[in-house]
Short mmCIF file of C-alpha atoms and ligand atoms in Angstrom, two decimals:
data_model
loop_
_atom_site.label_atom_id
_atom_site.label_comp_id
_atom_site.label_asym_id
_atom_site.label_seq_id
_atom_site.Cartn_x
_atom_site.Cartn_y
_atom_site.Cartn_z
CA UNK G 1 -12.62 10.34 -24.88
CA UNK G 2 -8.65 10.92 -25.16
CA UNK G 3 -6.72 7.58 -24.96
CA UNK G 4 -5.31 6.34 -21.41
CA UNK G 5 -2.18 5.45 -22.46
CA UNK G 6 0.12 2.85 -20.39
CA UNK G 7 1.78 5.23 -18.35
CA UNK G 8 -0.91 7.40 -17.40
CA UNK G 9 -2.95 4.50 -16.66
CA UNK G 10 -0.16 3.12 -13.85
CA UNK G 11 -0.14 6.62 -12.28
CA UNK G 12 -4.28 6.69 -12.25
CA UNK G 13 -5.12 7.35 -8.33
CA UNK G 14 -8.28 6.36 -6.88
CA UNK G 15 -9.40 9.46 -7.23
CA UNK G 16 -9.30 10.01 -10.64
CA UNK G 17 -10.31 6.08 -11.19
CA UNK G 18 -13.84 7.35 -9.89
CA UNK G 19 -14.54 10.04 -12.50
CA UNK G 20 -13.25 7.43 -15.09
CA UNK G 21 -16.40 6.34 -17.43
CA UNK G 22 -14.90 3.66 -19.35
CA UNK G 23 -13.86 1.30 -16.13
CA UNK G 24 -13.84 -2.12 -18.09
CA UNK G 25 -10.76 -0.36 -20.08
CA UNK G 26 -8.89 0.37 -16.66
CA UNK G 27 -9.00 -3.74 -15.92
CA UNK G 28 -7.71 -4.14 -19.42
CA UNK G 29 -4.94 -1.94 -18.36
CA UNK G 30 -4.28 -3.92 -14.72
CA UNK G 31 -4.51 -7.10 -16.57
CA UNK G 32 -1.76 -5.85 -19.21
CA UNK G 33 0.20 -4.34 -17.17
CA UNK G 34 0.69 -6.95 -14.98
CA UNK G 35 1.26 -9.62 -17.92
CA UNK G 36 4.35 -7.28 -18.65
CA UNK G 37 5.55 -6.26 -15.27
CA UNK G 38 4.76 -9.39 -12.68
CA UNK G 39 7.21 -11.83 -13.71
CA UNK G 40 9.69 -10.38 -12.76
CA UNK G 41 7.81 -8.34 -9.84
CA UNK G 42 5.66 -11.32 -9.13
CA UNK G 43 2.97 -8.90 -6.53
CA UNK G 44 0.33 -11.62 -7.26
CA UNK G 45 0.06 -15.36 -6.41
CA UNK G 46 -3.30 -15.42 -8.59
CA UNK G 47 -4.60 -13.18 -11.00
CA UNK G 48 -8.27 -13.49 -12.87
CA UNK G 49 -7.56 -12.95 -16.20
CA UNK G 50 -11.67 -12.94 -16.81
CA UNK G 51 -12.07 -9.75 -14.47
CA UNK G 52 -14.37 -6.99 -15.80
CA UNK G 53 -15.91 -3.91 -15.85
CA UNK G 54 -14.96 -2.10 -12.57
CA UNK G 55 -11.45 0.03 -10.41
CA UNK G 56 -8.94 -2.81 -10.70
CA UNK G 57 -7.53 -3.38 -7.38
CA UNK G 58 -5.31 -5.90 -5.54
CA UNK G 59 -6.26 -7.77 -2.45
CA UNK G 60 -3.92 -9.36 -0.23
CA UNK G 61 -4.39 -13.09 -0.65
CA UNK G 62 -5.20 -13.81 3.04
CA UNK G 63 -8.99 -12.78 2.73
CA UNK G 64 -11.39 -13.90 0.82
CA UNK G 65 -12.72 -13.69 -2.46
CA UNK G 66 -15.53 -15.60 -3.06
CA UNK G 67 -14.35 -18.36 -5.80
CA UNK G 68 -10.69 -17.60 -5.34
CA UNK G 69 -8.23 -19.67 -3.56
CA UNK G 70 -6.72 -17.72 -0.43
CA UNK G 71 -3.77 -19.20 -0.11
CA UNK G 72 -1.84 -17.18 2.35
CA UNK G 73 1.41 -18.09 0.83
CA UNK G 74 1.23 -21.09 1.99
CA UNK G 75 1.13 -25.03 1.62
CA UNK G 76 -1.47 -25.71 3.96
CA UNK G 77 -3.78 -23.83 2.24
CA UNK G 78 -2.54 -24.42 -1.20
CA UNK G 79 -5.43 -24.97 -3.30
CA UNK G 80 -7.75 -24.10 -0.90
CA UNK G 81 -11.16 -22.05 -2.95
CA UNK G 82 -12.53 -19.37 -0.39
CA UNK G 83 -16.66 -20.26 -0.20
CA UNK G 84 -17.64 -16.39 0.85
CA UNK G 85 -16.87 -12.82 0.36
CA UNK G 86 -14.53 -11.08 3.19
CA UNK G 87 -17.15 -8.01 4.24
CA UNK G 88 -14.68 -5.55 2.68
CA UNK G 89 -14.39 -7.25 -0.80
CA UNK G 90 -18.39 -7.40 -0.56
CA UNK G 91 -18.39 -3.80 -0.26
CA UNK G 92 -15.34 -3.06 -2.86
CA UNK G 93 -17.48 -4.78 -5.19
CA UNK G 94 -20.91 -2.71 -4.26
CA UNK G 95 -18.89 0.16 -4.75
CA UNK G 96 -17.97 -1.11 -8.29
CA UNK G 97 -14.20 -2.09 -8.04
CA UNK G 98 -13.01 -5.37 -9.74
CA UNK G 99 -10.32 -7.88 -7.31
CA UNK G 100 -8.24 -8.61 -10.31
CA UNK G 101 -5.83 -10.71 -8.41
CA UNK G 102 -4.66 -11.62 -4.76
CA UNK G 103 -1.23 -10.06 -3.63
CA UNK G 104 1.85 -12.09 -2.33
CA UNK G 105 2.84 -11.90 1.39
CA UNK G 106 4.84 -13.73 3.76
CA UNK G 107 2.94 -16.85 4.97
CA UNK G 108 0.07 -16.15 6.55
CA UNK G 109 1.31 -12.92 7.13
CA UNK G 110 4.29 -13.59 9.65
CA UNK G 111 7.18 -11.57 8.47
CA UNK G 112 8.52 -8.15 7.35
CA UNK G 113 9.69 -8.66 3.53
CA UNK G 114 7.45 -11.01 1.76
CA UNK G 115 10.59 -13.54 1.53
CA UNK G 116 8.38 -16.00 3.18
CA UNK G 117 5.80 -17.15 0.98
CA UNK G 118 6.22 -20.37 -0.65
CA UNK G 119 4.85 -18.56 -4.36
CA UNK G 120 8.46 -16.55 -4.32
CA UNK G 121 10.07 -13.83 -3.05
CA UNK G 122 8.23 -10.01 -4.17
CA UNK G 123 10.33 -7.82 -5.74
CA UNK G 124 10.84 -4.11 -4.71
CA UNK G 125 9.49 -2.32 -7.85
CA UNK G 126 12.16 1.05 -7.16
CA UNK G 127 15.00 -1.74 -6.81
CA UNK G 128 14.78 -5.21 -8.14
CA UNK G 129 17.43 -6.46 -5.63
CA UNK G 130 15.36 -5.13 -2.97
CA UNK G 131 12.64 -6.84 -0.67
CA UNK G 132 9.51 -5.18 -1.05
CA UNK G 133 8.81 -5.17 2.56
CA UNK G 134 6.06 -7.42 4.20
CA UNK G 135 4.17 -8.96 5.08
CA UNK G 136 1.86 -7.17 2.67
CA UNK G 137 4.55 -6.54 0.16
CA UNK G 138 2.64 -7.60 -2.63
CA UNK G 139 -0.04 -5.16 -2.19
CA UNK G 140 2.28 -2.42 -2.01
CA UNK G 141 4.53 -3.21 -5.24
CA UNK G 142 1.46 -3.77 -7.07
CA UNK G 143 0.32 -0.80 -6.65
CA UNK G 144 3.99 0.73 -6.61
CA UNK G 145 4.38 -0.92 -9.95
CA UNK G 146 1.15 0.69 -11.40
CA UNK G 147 -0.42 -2.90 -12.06
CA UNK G 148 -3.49 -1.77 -9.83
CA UNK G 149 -5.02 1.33 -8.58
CA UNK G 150 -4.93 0.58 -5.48
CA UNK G 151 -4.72 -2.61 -2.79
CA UNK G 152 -6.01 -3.92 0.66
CA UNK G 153 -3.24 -4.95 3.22
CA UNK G 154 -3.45 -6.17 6.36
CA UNK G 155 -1.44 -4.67 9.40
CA UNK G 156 -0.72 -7.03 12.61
CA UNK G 157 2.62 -5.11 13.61
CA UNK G 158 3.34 -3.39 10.56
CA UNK G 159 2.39 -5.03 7.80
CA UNK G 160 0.28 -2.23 5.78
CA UNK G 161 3.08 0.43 6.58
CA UNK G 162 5.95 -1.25 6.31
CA UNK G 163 5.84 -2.40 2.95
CA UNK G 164 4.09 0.95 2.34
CA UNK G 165 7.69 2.47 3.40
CA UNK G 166 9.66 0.20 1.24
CA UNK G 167 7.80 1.13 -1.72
CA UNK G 168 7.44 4.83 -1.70
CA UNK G 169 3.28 4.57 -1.59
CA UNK G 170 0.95 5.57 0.98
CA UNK G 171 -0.14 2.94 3.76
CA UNK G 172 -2.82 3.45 6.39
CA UNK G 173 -3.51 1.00 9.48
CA UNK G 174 -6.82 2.29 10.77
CA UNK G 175 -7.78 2.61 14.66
CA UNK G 176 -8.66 -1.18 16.05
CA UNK G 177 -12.57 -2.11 15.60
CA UNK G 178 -12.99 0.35 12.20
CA UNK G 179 -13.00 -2.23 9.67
CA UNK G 180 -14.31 -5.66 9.02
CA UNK G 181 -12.52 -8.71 9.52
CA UNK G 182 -14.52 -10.94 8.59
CA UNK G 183 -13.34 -13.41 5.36
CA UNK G 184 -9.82 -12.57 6.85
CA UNK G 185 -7.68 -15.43 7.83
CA UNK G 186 -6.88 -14.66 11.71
CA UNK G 187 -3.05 -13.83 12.55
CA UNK G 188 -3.26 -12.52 16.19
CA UNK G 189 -6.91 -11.62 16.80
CA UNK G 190 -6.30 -8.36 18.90
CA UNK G 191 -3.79 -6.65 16.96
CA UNK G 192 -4.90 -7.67 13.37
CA UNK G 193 -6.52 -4.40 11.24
CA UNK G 194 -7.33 -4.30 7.17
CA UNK G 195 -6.33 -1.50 5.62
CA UNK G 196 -5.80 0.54 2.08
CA UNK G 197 -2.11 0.76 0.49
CA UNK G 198 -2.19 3.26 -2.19
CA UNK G 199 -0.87 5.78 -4.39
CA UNK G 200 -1.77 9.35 -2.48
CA UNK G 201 -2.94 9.96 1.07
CA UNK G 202 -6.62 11.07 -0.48
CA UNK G 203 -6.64 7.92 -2.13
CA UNK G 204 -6.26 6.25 1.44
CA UNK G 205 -9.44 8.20 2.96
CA UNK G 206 -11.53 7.47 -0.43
CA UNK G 207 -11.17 3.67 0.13
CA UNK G 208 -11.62 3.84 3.70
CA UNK G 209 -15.15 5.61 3.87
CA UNK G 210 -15.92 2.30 1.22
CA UNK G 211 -14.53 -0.82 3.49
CA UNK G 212 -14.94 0.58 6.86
CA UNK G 213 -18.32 0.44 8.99
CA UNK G 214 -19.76 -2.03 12.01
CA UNK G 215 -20.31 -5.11 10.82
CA UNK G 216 -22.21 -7.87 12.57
CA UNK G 217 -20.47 -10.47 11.53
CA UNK G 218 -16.80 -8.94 13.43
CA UNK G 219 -18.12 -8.19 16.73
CA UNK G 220 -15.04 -6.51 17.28
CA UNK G 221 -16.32 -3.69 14.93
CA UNK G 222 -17.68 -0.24 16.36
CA UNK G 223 -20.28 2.16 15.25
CA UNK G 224 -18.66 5.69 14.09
CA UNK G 225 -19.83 7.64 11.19
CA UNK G 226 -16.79 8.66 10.02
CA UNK G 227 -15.61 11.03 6.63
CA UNK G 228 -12.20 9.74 6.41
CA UNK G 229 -12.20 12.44 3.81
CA UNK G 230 -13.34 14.75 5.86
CA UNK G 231 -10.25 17.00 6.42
CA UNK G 232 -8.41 16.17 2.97
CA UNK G 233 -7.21 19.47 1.34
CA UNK G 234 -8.04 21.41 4.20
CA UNK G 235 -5.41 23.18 6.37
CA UNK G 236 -5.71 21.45 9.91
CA UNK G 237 -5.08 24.36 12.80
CA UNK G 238 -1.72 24.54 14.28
CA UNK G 239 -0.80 20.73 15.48
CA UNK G 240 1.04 19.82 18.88
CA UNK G 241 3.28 17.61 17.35
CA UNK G 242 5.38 15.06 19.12
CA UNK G 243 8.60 13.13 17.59
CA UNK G 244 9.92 10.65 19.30
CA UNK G 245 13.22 10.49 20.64
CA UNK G 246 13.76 7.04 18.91
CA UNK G 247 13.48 8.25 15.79
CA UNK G 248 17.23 8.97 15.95
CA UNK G 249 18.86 6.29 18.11
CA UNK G 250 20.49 3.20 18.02
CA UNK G 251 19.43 1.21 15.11
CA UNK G 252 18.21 4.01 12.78
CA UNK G 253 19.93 4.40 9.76
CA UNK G 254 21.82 7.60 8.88
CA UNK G 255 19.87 8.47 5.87
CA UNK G 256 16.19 8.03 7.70
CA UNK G 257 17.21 10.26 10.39
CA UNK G 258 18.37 12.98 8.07
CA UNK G 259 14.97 12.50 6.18
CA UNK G 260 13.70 12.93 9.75
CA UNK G 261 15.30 15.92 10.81
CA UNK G 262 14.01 17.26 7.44
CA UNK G 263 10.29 16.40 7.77
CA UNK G 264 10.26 17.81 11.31
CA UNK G 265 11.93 20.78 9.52
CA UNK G 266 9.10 21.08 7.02
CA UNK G 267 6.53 20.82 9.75
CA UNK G 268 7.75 23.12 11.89
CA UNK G 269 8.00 25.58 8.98
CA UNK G 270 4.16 25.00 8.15
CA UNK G 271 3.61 26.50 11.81
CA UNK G 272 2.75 23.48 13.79
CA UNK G 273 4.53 23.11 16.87
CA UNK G 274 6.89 19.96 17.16
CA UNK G 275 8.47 19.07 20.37
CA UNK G 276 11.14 15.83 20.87
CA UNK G 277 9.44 13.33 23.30
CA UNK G 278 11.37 10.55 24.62
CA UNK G 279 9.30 7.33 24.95
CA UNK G 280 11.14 5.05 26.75
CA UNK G 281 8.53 2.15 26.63
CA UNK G 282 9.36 1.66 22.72
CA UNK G 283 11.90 -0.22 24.16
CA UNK G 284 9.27 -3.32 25.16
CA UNK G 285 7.25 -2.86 22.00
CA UNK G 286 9.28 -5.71 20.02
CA UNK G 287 9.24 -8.15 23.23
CA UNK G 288 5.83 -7.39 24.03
CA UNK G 289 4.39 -8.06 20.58
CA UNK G 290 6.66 -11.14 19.42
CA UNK G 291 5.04 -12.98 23.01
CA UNK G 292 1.32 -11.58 22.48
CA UNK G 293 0.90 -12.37 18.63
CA UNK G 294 2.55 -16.14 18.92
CA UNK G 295 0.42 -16.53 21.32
CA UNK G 296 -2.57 -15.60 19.16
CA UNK G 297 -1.29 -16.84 16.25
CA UNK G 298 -0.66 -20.54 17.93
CA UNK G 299 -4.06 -20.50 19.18
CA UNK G 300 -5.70 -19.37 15.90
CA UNK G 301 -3.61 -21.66 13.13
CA UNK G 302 -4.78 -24.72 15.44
CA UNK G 303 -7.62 -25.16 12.94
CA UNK G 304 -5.07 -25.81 10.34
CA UNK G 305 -5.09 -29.79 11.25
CA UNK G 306 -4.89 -31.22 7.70
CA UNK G 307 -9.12 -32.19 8.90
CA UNK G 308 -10.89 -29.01 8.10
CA UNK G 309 -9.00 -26.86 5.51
CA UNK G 310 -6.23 -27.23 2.99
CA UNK G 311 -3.66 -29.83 2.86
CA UNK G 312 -4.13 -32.96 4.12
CA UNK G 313 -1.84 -35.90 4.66
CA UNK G 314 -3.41 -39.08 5.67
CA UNK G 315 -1.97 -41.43 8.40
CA UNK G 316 -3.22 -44.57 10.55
CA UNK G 317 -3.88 -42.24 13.26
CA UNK G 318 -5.16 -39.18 14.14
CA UNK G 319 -2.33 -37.82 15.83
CA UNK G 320 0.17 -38.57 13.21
CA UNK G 321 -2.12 -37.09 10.59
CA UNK G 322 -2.15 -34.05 12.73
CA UNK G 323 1.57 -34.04 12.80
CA UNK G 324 2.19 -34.37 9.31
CA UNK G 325 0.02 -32.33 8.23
CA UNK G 326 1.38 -29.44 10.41
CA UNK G 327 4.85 -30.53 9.92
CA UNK G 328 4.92 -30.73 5.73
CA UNK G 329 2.22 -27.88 5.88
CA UNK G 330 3.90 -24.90 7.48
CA UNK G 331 6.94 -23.05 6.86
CA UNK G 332 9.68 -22.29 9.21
CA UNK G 333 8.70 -18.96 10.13
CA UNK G 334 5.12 -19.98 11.30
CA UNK G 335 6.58 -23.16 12.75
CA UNK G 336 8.65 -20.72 14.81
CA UNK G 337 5.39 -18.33 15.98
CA UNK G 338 3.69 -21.77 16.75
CA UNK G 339 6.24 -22.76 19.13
CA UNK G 340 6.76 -19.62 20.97
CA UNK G 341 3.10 -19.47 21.39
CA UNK G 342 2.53 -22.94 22.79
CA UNK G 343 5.48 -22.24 25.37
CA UNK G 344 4.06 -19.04 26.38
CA UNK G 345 0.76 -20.02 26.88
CA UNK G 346 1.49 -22.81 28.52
CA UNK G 347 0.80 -23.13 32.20
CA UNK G 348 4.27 -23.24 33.72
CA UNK G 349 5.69 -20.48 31.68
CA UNK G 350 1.96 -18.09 31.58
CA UNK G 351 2.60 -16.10 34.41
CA UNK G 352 6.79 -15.26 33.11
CA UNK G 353 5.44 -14.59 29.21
CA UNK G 354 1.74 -13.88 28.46
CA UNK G 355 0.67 -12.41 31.39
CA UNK G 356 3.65 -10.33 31.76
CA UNK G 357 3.59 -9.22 28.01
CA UNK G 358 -0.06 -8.46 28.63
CA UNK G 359 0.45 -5.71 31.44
CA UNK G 360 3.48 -4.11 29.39
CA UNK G 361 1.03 -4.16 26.90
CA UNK G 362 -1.06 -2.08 28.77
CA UNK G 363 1.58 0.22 30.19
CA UNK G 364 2.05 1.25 26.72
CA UNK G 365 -0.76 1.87 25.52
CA UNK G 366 -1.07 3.70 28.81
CA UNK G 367 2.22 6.23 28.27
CA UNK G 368 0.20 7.00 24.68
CA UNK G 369 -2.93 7.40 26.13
CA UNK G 370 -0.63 10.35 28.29
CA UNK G 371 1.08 11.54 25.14
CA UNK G 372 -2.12 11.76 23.31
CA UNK G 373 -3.40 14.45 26.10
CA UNK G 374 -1.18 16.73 25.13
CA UNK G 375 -0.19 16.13 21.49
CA UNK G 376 -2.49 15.24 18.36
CA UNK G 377 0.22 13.22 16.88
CA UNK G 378 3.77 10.94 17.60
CA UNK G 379 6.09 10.78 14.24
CA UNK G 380 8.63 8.44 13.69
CA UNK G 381 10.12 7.01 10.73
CA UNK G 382 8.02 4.17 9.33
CA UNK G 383 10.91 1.74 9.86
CA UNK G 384 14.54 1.86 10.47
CA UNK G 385 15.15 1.29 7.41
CA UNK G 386 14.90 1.31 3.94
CA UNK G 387 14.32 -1.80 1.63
CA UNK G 388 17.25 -4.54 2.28
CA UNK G 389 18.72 -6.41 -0.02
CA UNK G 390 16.61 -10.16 -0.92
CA UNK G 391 18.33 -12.67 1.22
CA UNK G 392 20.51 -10.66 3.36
CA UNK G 393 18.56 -10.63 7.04
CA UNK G 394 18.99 -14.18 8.46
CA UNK G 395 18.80 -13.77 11.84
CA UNK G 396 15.20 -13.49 13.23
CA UNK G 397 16.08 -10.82 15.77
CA UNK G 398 17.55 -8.16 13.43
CA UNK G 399 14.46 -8.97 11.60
CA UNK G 400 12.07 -8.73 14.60
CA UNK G 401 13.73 -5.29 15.80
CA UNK G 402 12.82 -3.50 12.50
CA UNK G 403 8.97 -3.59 13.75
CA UNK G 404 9.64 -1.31 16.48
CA UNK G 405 8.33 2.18 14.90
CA UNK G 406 4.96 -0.12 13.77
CA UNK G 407 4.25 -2.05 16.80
CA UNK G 408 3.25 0.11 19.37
CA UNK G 409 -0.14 1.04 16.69
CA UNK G 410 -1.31 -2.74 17.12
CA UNK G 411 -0.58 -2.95 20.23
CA UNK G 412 -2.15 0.17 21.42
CA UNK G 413 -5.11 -0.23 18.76
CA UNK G 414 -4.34 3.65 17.42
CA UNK G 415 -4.42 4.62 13.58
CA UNK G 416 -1.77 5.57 12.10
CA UNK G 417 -0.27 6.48 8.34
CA UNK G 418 3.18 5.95 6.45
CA UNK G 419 3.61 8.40 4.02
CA UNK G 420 6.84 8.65 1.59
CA UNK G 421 9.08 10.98 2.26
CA UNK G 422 12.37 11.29 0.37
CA UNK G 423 14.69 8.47 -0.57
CA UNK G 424 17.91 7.13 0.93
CA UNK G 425 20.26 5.86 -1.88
CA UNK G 426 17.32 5.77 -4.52
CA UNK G 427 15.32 3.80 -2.01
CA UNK G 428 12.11 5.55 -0.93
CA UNK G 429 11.63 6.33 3.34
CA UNK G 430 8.39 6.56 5.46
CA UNK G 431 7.39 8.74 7.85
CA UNK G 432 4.78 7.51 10.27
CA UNK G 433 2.35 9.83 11.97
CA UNK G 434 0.09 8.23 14.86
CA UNK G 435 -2.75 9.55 16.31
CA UNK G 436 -5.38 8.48 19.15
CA UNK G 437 -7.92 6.19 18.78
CA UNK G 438 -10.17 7.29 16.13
CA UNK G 439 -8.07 10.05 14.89
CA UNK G 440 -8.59 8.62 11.41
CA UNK G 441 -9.34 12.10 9.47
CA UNK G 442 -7.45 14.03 11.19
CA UNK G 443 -4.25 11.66 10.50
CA UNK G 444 -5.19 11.10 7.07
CA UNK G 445 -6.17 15.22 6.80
CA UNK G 446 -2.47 15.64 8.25
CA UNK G 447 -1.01 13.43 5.70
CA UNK G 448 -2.09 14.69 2.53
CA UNK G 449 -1.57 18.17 3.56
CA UNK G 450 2.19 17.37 3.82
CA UNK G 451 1.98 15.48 0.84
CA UNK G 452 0.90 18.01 -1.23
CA UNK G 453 3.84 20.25 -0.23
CA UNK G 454 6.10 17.52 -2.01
CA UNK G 455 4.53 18.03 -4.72
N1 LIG T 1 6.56 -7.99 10.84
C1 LIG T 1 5.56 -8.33 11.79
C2 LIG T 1 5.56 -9.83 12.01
O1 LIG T 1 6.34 -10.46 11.41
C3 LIG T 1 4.24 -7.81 11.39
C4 LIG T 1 3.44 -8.70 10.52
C5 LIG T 1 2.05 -8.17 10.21
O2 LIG T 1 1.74 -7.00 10.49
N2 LIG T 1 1.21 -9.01 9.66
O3 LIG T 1 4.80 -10.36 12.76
#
């Protein structure tokens, strides 16, 4: 057999990673080249230096792997050693693939750059001054990087695509109920997906026909025998595209929309039919979602009490214990979510916020349901835009408003893919394309074709 050499070994996809005999060499070549790329990097929070003999992947360190702290980025659960398997690292590792370390993100996934985990800040691996994007931004420079094959992310309001985006590698939140939860620690239980982060769109569809499936143990999982890889390298018929309005509006930055205008270009030229949509209800998306997952988040991090998991900080009573804990425990980002969510669930203010935020919810996911009727897919760009600068968004609304492209997937439970398409300033861009619910191949089909005409 020929030599892998370092660089071929970081540009390895999935695919070829299969065919590859000699797989205990390809965790060699994680482990080194993480030793020489992660300190400055710094993807992982944990890596297993004793992994062996399988695909080397990265797994986003708020799920479990059996005998491996998940920390979540955080203090609470600093030090915390995860008892179980998460049902899609059970089936990576039937389907021979070694978790050679857990990925960085912001704590407990709340946040859009990965600047909010207390293990540092994850570097952008096309710009070192750059965020990587979050919350699973260690996922996506590891793989970005080279230092793994491939990585699991998970996507609440943008987390898998985002980062995905800000990277320049291939991100895919699947449709609501298609993959396992369980083993992953709960953000906001209704809009929460896992999901591959990897180097091509095939790559994507390989790993998902391996972690998706019903699983008893998520009863929030559905029985569909899908191929993800059913429609990869196949010509889908002539599409009814639709791109939204938004895509070029207030907010956007020059650059995206001109690698906009020249995707829809490209697909128009492959002879699918794109038409501009306006979809006014975008609009709510950011307001909806930063009222519905506080208000799931609250609800789930209440087991973080310093009693059951994690950090603990002893006190005369209960209640102070409780408060310490909490108080020394989380950082100011969740402390933030927590709040919200405890004022908009609560029973004067339920009606005004959660309920509210619930039916908008539903009118979205209603105007979708429309669009769907008539078009297989909505495109925007992934985000606004590309990879900031480390440090330089303070204010939590300007940080909140950069969801809006993701959003709407969560909160509408629809697949859908970011795929990198050109660069802005030596910074990659994303291009989103969502489908219907279950529209998995066909998005993932779509994707790859246009990927292969960057090629
Ligand atoms: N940026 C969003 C947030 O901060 C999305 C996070 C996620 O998808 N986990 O909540």
């Amino acid at each position: 057999m020929e030599e892998l050499t370092d660089n071929e070994f970081k540009k390895m996809t999935l695919k070829n990673a299969v065919l590859y005999e000699n797989r205990s060499e390809l965790v060699k070549f994680s482990l080194k080249v993480i030793g020489e790329e992660d300190e400055i990097i710094r993807a992982f929070i944990s890596v297993d230096e004793q992994a062996c003999g399988g695909i080397p992947i990265g797994v986003k360190d708020n799920m479990h792997v059996k005998g491996f702290k998940t920390t979540c980025a955080s203090k609470m659960l600093k030090g915390y050693v995860a008892p179980f398997d998460a049902t899609v690292v059970r089936k990576l590792r039937e389907n021979k693939f070694s978790v050679v370390g857990k990925t960085n993100l912001d704590e407990f996934a709340m946040g859009a750059s990965t600047e909010y985990s207390v293990y540092g800040i994850t570097r952008n691996p096309h710009n070192l001054e750059r965020v990587a994007g979050g919350s699973s931004g260690g996922s996506a420079a590891a793989v970005a990087s080279g230092e793994v094959i491939a990585a699991l992310g998970s996507d609440t309001g943008g987390s898998i695509r985002q980062p995905a985006s800000f990277c320049g590698v291939v991100g895919f939140k699947p449709t609501y109920g298609l993959v396992s939860r369980y083993g992953l620690v709960a953000f906001a239980s209704s809009l929460d997906q896992i999901g591959p982060i990897t180097k091509t769109v095939e790559d994507s569809a390989i790993l998902m026909n391996i972690i998706a499936g019903k699983d008893e143990m998520d009863p929030t999982t559905v029985e569909r025998n899908i191929d993800f890889t059913g429609f990869i390298g196949s010509q889908l018929p002539k599409m009814k595209i639709a791109v939204a309005k938004q895509s070029f509006g207030e907010g956007v930055e020059d650059g995206v929309k001109e690698r906009m205008r020249e995707f829809v270009k490209l697909v128009e030229n492959l002879g699918h039919e794109v038409t501009m949509i306006d979809i006014d209800e975008l609009k709510y998306s950011v307001a909806t979602y930063y009222v519905i997952a506080p208000s799931e988040a609250g609800t789930n991090l209440s087991r973080f009490d310093g009693v059951k998991y994690g950090l603990r900080i002893p006190s005369d009573s209960l209640r102070d214990a409780y408060e310490r804990t909490r108080g020394e425990g989380f950082g100011d980002e969740v402390k933030r979510r927590i709040l919200i969510g405890t004022f908009t669930l609560s029973a004067a203010y339920y009606d005004a916020y959660f309920e509210k935020a619930q039916r908008v919810r539903r009118k979205l996911s209603n105007r979708l349901s429309e669009i769907f009727e008539e078009y297989d897919f909505i495109i925007t760009p992934t985000s606004p835009t590309v990879a900031f600068k480390v440090g330089s968004v303070s204010d939590p609304l300007v940080y909140y408003m950069m969801d809006i492209f993701t959003i709407p997937a969560n909160l509408a439970g629809l697949p859908a893919i970011s795929i990198p398409f050109g660069e802005v300033g030596n910074l990659p861009v994303g291009v989103q394309i969502m489908g219907p619910r279950f529209s998995d191949a066909k998005i993932l089909g779509f994707g790859d074709f246009i990927e292969k005409q960057l090629r």
